[in-house]
CSV table of C-alpha atoms in Angstrom, one decimal:
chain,number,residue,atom,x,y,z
A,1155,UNK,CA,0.0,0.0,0.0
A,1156,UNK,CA,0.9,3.4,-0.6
A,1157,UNK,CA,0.0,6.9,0.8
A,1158,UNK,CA,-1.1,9.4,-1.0
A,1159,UNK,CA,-0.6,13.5,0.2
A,1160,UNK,CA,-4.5,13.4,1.4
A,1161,UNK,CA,-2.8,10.9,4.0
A,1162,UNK,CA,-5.1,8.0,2.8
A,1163,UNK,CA,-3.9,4.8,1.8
A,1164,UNK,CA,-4.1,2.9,-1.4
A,1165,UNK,CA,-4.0,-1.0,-2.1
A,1166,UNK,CA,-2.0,-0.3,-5.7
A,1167,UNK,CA,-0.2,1.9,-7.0
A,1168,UNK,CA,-1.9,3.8,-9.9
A,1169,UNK,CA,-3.7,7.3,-10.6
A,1170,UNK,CA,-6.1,8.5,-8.1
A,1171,UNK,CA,-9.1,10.0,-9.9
A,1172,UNK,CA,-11.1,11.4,-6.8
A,1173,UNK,CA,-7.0,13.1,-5.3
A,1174,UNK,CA,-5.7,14.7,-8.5
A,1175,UNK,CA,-2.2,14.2,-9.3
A,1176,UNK,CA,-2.3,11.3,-6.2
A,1177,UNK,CA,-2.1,7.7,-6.4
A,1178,UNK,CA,-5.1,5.3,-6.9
A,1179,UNK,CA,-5.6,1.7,-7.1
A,1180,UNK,CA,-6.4,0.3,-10.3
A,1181,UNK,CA,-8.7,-2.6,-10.1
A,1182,UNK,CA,-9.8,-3.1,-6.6
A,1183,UNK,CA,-9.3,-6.5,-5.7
A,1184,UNK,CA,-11.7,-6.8,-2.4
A,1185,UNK,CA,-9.2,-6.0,0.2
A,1186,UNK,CA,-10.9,-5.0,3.5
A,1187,UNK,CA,-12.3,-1.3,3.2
A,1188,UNK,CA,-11.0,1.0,5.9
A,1189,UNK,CA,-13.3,3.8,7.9
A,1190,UNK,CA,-13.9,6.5,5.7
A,1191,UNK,CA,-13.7,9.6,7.1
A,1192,UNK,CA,-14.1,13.1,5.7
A,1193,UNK,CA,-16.4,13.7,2.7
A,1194,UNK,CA,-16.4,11.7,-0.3
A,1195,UNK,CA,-17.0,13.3,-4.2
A,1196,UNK,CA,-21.1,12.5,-3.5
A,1197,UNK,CA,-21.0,15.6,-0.9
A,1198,UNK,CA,-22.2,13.0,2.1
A,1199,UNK,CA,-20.5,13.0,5.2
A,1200,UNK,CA,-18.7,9.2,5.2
A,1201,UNK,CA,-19.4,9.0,2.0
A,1202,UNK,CA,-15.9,9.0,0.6
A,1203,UNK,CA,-14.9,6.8,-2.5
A,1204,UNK,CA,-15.0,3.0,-2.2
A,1205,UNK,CA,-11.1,3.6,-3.3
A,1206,UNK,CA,-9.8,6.4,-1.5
A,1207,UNK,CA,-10.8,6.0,2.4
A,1208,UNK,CA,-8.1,6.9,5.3
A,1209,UNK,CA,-6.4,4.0,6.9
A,1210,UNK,CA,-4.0,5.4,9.8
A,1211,UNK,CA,-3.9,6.4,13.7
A,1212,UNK,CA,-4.2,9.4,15.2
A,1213,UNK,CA,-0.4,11.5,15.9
A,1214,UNK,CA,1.6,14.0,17.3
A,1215,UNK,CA,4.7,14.6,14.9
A,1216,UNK,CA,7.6,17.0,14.3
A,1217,UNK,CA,7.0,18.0,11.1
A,1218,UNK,CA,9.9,21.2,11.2
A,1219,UNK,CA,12.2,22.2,13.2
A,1220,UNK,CA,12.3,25.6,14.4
A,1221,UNK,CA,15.0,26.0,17.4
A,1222,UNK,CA,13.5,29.7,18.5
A,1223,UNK,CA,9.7,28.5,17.4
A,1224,UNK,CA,9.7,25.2,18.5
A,1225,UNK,CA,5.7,24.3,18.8
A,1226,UNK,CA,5.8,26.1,14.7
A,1227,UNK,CA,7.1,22.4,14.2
A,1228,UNK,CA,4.5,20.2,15.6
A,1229,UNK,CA,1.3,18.7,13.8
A,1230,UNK,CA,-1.5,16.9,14.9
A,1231,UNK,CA,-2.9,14.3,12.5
A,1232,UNK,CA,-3.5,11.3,10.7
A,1233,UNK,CA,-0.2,9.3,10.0
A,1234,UNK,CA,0.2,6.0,8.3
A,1235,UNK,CA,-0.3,3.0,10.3
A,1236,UNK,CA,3.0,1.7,12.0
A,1237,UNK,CA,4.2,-2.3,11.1
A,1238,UNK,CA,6.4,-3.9,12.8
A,1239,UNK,CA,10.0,-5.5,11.5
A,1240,UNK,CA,11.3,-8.9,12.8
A,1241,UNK,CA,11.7,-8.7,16.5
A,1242,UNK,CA,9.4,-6.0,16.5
A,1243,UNK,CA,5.7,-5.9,18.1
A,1244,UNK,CA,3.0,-3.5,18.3
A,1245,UNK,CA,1.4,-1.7,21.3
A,1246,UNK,CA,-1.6,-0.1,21.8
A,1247,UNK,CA,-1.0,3.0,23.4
A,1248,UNK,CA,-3.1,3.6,26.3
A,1249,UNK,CA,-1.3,6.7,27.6
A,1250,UNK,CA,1.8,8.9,27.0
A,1251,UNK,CA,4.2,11.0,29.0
A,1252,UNK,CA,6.0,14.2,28.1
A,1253,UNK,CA,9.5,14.7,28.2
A,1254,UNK,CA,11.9,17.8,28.0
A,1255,UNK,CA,12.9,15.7,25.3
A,1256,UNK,CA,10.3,16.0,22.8
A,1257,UNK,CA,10.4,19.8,22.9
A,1258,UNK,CA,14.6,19.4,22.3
A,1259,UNK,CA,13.2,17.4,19.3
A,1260,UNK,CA,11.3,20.1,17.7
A,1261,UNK,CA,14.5,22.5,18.4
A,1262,UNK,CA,16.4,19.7,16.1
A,1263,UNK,CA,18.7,18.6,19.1
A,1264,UNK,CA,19.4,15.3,18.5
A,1265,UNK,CA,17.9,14.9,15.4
A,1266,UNK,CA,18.3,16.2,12.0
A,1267,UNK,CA,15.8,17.3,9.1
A,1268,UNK,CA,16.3,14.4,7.0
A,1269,UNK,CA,14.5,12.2,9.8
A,1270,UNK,CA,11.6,14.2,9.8
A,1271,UNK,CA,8.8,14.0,10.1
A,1272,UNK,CA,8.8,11.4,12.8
A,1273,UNK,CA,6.4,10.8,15.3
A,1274,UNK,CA,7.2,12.2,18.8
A,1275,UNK,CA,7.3,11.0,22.5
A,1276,UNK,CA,9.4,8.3,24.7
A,1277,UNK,CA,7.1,7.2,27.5
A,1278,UNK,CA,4.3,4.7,27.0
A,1279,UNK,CA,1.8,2.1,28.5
A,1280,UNK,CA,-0.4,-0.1,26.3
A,1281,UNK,CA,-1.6,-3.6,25.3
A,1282,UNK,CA,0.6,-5.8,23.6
A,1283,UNK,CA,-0.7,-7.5,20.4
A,1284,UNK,CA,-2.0,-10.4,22.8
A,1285,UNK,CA,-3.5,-8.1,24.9
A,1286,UNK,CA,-1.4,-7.9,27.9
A,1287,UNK,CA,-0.6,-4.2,30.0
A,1288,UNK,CA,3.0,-3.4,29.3
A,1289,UNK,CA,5.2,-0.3,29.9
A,1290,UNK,CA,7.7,0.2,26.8
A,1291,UNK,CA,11.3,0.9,27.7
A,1292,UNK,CA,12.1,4.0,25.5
A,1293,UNK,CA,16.2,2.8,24.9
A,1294,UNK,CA,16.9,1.3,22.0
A,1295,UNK,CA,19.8,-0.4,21.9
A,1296,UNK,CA,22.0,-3.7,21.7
A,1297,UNK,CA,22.7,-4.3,25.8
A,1298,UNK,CA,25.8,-6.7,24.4
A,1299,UNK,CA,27.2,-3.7,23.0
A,1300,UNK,CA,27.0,-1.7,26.4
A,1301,UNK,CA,28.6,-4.7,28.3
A,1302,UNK,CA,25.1,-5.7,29.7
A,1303,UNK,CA,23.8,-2.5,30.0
A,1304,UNK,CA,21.7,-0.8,27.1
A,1305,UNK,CA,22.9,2.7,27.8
A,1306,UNK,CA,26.1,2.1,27.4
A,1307,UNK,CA,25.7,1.1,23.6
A,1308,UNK,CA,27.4,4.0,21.7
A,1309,UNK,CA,25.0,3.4,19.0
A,1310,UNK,CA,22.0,3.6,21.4
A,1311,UNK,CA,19.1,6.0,20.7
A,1312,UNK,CA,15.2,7.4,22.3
A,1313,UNK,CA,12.2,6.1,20.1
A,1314,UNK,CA,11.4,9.5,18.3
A,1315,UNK,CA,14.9,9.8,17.7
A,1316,UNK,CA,15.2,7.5,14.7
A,1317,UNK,CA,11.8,5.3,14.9
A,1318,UNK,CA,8.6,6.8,15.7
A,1319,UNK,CA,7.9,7.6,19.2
A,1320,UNK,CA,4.7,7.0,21.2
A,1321,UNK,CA,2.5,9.9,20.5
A,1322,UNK,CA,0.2,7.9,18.8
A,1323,UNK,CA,-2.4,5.2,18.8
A,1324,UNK,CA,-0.3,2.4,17.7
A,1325,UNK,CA,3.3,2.0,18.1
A,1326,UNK,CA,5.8,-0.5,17.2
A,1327,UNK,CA,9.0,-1.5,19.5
A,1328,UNK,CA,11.4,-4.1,19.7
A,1329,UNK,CA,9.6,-7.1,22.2
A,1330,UNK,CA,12.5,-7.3,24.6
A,1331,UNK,CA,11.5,-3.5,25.1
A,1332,UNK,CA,8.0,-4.6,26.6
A,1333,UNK,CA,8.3,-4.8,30.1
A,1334,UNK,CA,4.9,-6.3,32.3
A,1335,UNK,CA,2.6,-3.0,33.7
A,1336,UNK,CA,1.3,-4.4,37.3
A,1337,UNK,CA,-1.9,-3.9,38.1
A,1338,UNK,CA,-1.2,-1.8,41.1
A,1339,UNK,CA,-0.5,1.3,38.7
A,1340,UNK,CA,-2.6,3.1,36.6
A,1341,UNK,CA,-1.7,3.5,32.2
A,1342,UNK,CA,-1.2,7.1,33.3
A,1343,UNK,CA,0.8,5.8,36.1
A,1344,UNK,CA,3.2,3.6,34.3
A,1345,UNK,CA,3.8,5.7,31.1
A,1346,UNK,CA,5.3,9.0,33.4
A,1347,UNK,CA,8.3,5.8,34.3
A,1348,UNK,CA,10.3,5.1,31.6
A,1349,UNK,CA,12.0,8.4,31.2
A,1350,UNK,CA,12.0,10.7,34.0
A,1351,UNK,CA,11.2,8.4,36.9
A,1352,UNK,CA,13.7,5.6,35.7
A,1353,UNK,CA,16.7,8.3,35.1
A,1354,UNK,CA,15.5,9.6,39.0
A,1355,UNK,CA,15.8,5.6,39.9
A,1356,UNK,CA,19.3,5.2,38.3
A,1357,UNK,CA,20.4,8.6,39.9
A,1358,UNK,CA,19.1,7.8,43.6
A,1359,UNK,CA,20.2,3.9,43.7
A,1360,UNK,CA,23.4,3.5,41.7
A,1361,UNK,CA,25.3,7.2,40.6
A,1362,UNK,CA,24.5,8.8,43.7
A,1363,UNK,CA,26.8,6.2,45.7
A,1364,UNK,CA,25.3,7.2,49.5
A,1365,UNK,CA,23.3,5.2,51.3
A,1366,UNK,CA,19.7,6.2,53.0
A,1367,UNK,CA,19.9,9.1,55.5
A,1368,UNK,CA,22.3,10.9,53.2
A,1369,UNK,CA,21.5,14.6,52.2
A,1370,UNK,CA,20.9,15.1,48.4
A,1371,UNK,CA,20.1,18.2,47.3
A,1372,UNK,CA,17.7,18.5,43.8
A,1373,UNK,CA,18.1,21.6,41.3
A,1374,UNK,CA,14.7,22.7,40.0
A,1375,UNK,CA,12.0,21.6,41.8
A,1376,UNK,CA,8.9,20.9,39.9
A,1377,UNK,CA,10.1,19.4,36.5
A,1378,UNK,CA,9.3,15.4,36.1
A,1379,UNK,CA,13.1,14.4,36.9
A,1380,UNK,CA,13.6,16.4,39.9
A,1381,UNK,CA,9.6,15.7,41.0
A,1382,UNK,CA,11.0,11.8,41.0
A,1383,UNK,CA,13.6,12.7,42.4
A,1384,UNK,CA,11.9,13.8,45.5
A,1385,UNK,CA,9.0,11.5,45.5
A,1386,UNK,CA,12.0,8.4,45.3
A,1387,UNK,CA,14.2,9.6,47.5
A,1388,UNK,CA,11.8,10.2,50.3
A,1389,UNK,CA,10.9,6.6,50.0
A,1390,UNK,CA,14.0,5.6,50.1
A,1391,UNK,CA,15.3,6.9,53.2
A,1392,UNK,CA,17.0,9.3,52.1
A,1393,UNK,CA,17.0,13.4,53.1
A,1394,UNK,CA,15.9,15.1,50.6
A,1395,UNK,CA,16.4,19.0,49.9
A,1396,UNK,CA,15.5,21.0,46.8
A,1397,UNK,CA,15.5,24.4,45.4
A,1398,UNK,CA,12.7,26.7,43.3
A,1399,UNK,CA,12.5,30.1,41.7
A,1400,UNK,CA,9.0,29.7,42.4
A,1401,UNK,CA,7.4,29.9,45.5
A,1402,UNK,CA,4.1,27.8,44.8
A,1403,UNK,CA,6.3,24.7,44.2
A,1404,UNK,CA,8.9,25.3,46.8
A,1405,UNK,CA,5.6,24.7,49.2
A,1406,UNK,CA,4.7,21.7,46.4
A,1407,UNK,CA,7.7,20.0,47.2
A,1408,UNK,CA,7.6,20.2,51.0
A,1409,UNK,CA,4.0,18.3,50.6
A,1410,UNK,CA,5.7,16.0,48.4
A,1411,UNK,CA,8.4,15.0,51.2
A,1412,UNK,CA,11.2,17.5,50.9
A,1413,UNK,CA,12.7,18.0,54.3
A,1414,UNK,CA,13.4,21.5,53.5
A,1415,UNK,CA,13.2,23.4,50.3
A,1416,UNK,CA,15.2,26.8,49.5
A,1417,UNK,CA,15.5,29.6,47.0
A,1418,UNK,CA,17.7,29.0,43.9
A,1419,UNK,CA,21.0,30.0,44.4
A,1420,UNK,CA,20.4,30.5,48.2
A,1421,UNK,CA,23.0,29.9,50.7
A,1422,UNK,CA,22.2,26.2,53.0
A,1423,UNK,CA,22.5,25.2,56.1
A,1424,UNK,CA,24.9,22.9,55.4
A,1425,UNK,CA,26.5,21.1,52.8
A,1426,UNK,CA,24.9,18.3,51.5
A,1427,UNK,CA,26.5,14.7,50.5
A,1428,UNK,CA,25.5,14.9,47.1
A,1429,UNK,CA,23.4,17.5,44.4
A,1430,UNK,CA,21.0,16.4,41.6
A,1431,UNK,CA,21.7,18.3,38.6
A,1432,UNK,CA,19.3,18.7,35.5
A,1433,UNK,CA,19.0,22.5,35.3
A,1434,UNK,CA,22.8,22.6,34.2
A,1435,UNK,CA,23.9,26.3,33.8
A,1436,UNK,CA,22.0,28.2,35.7
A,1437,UNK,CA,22.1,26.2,38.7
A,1438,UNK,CA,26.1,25.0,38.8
A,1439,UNK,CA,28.1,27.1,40.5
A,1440,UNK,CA,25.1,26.8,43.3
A,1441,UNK,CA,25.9,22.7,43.0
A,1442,UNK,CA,29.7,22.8,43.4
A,1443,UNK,CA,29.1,25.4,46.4
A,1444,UNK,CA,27.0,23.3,47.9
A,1445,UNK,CA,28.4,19.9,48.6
A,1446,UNK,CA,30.6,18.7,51.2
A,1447,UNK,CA,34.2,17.6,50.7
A,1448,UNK,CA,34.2,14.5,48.2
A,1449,UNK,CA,30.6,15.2,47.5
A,1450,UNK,CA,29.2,14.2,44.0
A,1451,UNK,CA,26.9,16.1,41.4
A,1452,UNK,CA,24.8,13.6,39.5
A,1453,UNK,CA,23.6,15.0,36.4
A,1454,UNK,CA,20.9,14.1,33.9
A,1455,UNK,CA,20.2,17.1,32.0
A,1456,UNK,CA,21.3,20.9,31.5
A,1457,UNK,CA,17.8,22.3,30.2
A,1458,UNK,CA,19.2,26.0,31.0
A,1459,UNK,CA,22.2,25.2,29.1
A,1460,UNK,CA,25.2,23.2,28.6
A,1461,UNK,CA,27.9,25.4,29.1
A,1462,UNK,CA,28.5,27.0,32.7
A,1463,UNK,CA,32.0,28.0,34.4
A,1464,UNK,CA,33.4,24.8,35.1
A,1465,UNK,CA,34.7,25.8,38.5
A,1466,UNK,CA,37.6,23.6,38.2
A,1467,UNK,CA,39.3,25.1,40.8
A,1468,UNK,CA,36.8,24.2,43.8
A,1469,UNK,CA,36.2,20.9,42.4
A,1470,UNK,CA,40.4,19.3,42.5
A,1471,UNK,CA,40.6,21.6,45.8
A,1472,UNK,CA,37.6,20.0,47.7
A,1473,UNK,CA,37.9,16.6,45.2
A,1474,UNK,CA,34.3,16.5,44.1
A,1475,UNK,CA,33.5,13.9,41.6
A,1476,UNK,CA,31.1,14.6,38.7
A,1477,UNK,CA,28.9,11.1,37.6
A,1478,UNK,CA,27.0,12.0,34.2
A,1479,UNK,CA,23.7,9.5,34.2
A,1480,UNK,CA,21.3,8.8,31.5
A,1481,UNK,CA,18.2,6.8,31.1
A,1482,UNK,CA,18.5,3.2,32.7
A,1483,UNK,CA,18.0,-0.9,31.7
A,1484,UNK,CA,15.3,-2.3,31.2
A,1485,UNK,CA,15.5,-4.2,34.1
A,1486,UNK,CA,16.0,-0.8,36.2
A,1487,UNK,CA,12.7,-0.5,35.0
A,1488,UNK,CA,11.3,-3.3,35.9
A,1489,UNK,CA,12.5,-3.0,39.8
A,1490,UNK,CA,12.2,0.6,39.9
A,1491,UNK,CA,8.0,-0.5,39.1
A,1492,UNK,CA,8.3,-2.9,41.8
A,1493,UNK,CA,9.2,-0.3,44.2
A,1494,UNK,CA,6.3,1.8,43.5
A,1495,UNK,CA,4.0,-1.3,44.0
A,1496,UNK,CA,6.0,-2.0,47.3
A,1497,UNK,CA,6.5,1.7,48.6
A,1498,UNK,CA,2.6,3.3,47.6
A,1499,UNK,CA,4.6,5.8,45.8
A,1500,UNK,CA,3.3,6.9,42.7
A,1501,UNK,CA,3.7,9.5,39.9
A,1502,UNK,CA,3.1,13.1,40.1
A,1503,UNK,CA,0.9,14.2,37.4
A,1504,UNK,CA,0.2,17.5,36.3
A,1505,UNK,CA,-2.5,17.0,34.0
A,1506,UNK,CA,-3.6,14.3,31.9
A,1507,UNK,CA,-4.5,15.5,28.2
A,1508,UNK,CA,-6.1,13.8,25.2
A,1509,UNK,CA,-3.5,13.5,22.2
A,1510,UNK,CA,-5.6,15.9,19.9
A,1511,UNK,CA,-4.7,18.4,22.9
A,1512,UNK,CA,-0.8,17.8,22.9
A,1513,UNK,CA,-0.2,21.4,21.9
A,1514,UNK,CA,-0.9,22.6,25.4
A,1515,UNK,CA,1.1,20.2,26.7
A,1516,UNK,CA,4.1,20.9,24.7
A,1517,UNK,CA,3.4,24.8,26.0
A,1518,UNK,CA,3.4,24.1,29.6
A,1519,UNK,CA,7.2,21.9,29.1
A,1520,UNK,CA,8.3,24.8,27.1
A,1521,UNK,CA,7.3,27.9,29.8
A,1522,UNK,CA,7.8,25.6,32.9
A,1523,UNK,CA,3.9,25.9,33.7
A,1524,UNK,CA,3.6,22.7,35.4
A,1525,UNK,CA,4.7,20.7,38.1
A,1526,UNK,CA,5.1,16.8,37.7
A,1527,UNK,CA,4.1,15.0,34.5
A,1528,UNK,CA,1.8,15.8,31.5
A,1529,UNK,CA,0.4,13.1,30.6
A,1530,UNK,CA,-1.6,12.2,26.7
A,1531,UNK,CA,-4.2,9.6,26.6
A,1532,UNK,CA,-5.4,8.8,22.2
């Protein structure tokens, strides 16, 4: 089958007399007729040609990208159906998460034109093709060729980096990517984990390298990294501490289980054993400052940018250690799912949107209008 520019697929290639200039199927040959939608050439709502009817899913897709404009690259719409290569299932997506990724997408970092258009998003829960609840692990990657570990794989990438991502109805993974939802969490629930609350995972109980009771300070209270972060760490048994411009979620986070929560950039009461890092520039000088003697930044992300005064200096002198941490195995998430069931902990979600509404949720990532996860239900 082939599509034509009306987005409406065609059993044969040919001339489509109803789309001029498109493709049509010469002799139709009895092949199940898709749902028509839109109007067909007898003016009738659903009334569309026995030929040319739309068979796709609903998605969110970059389309352009525009690094000062980045929503200008975003469209809503019908896309082709997805089908899967060997090794490869599909999953009916039951609901999305957003990620500070998918707006780096639409600014093209990461990505370039020529893999465009692609449809976005990381973070999903769905039903397998037998029907089973399943959260999809968003690396993909060869874990042989990371040692045993996935994110080590140089070649490793995101789906929606060079496969289409989950913003859709129907999406197709690898199978060893399908890891079992339990029924203790919610689809909205589960698809907020495989980004944002497995990189907080990875960061609290293997980079961190302190053990419960420690003080960890998180940059940037609010966004869905350092929200896990908090969330996590308080069930762990660790002390956690965190800093906001904003006011309404420094009191947020306090309700969330921060045992204290300051002003960016403000001076603490002590140091602290180790600082979570996603903000990156605007918050580093405030992270080396802050830890104790051999204390450790772990960081995730720089979403204020990637190039701040090193402060080489303080970090030989006091012999801080800097531990870089992205994503995490599939078997992370597995356990770090477990823990939630165990724990009671769950998600914090912002708001949960349908698909068609993505734009607002892309809006909210890009002005830092929410606290926790936005989540997209098809």
């Amino acid at each position: 089958m082939v599509c034509c520019r009306y987005r409406v697929l065609h059993q044969r290639p040919g001339r489509c007399q109803q789309h001029a200039g498109v493709l049509w199927p010469n002799g139709y040959t009895g092949y199940p007729a898709p749902v028509t939608r839109g109007r067909g050439p007898g003016g009738g709502a659903g009334s569309g040609h026995p030929f040319c009817r739309v068979w796709g899913m609903f998605a969110a897709t970059a389309a352009r990208i525009d690094a000062g404009d980045p929503l200008s690259g975003l469209e809503l719409g019908e896309r082709p159906e997805p089908a899967a290569a060997d090794g490869w299932t599909t999953v009916t997506v039951k609901a999305a998460a957003l990620n500070h990724h998918d707006v780096w997408t639409l600014r093209g970092v990461g990505i370039s034109e020529d893999r465009l258009p692609i449809v976005l998003g990381c973070d999903a829960a769905g039903l397998d093709e037998d029907g089973h609840e399943v959260v999809v692990h968003a690396v993909i990657a060869n874990p042989d060729a990371g040692g045993g570990d996935e994110t080590l794989d140089p070649r490793r990438s995101l789906l929606s980096e060079r496969y289409d991502g989950v913003f859709a109805e129907r999406v197709c993974v690898p199978r060893r990517n399908l890891v079992p939802k339990l029924p203790a969490l919610s689809f909205e629930e589960a698809a907020c984990l495989p980004t944002a609350y497995l990189t907080a995972y990875k960061m609290l109980f293997e980079k961190s390298g302190v053990q419960p009771g420690a003080t960890l300070l998180v940059q940037g209270a609010g966004g869905g990294v350092a929200t896990a972060l908090i969330v996590l760490g308080r069930a762990g048994g660790y002390r956690m501490w965190a800093t906001s411009r904003s006011e309404a979620k420094r009191e947020r986070a306090l309700k969330l289980g921060a045992d204290q929560v300051f002003e960016n950039g403000a001076r603490l009461p002590e140091r602290v054993d180790v600082v979570m890092e996603t903000v990156g520039q605007a918050t580093w000088a405030h992270s080396v400052r802050s830890l104790k003697p051999g204390g450790r930044i772990v960081i995730c992300g720089a979403t204020s940018g990637e190039a701040p005064p090193a402060e080489l200096t303080r970090i030989f002198f006091t012999q801080l250690s800097v531990a870089g941490s992205t994503m995490g195995t599939r078997a992370q998430l597995g356990r770090l799912a477990r823990f939630l069931e165990q724990t009671g902990v769950r998600p914090v979600i912002d708001r949960v949107l349908p698909l068609a509404g993505a734009r607002d949720g892309f809006a909210a990532v890009i002005t830092g209008d929410l606290f926790g996860k936005i989540v997209l239900v098809p």
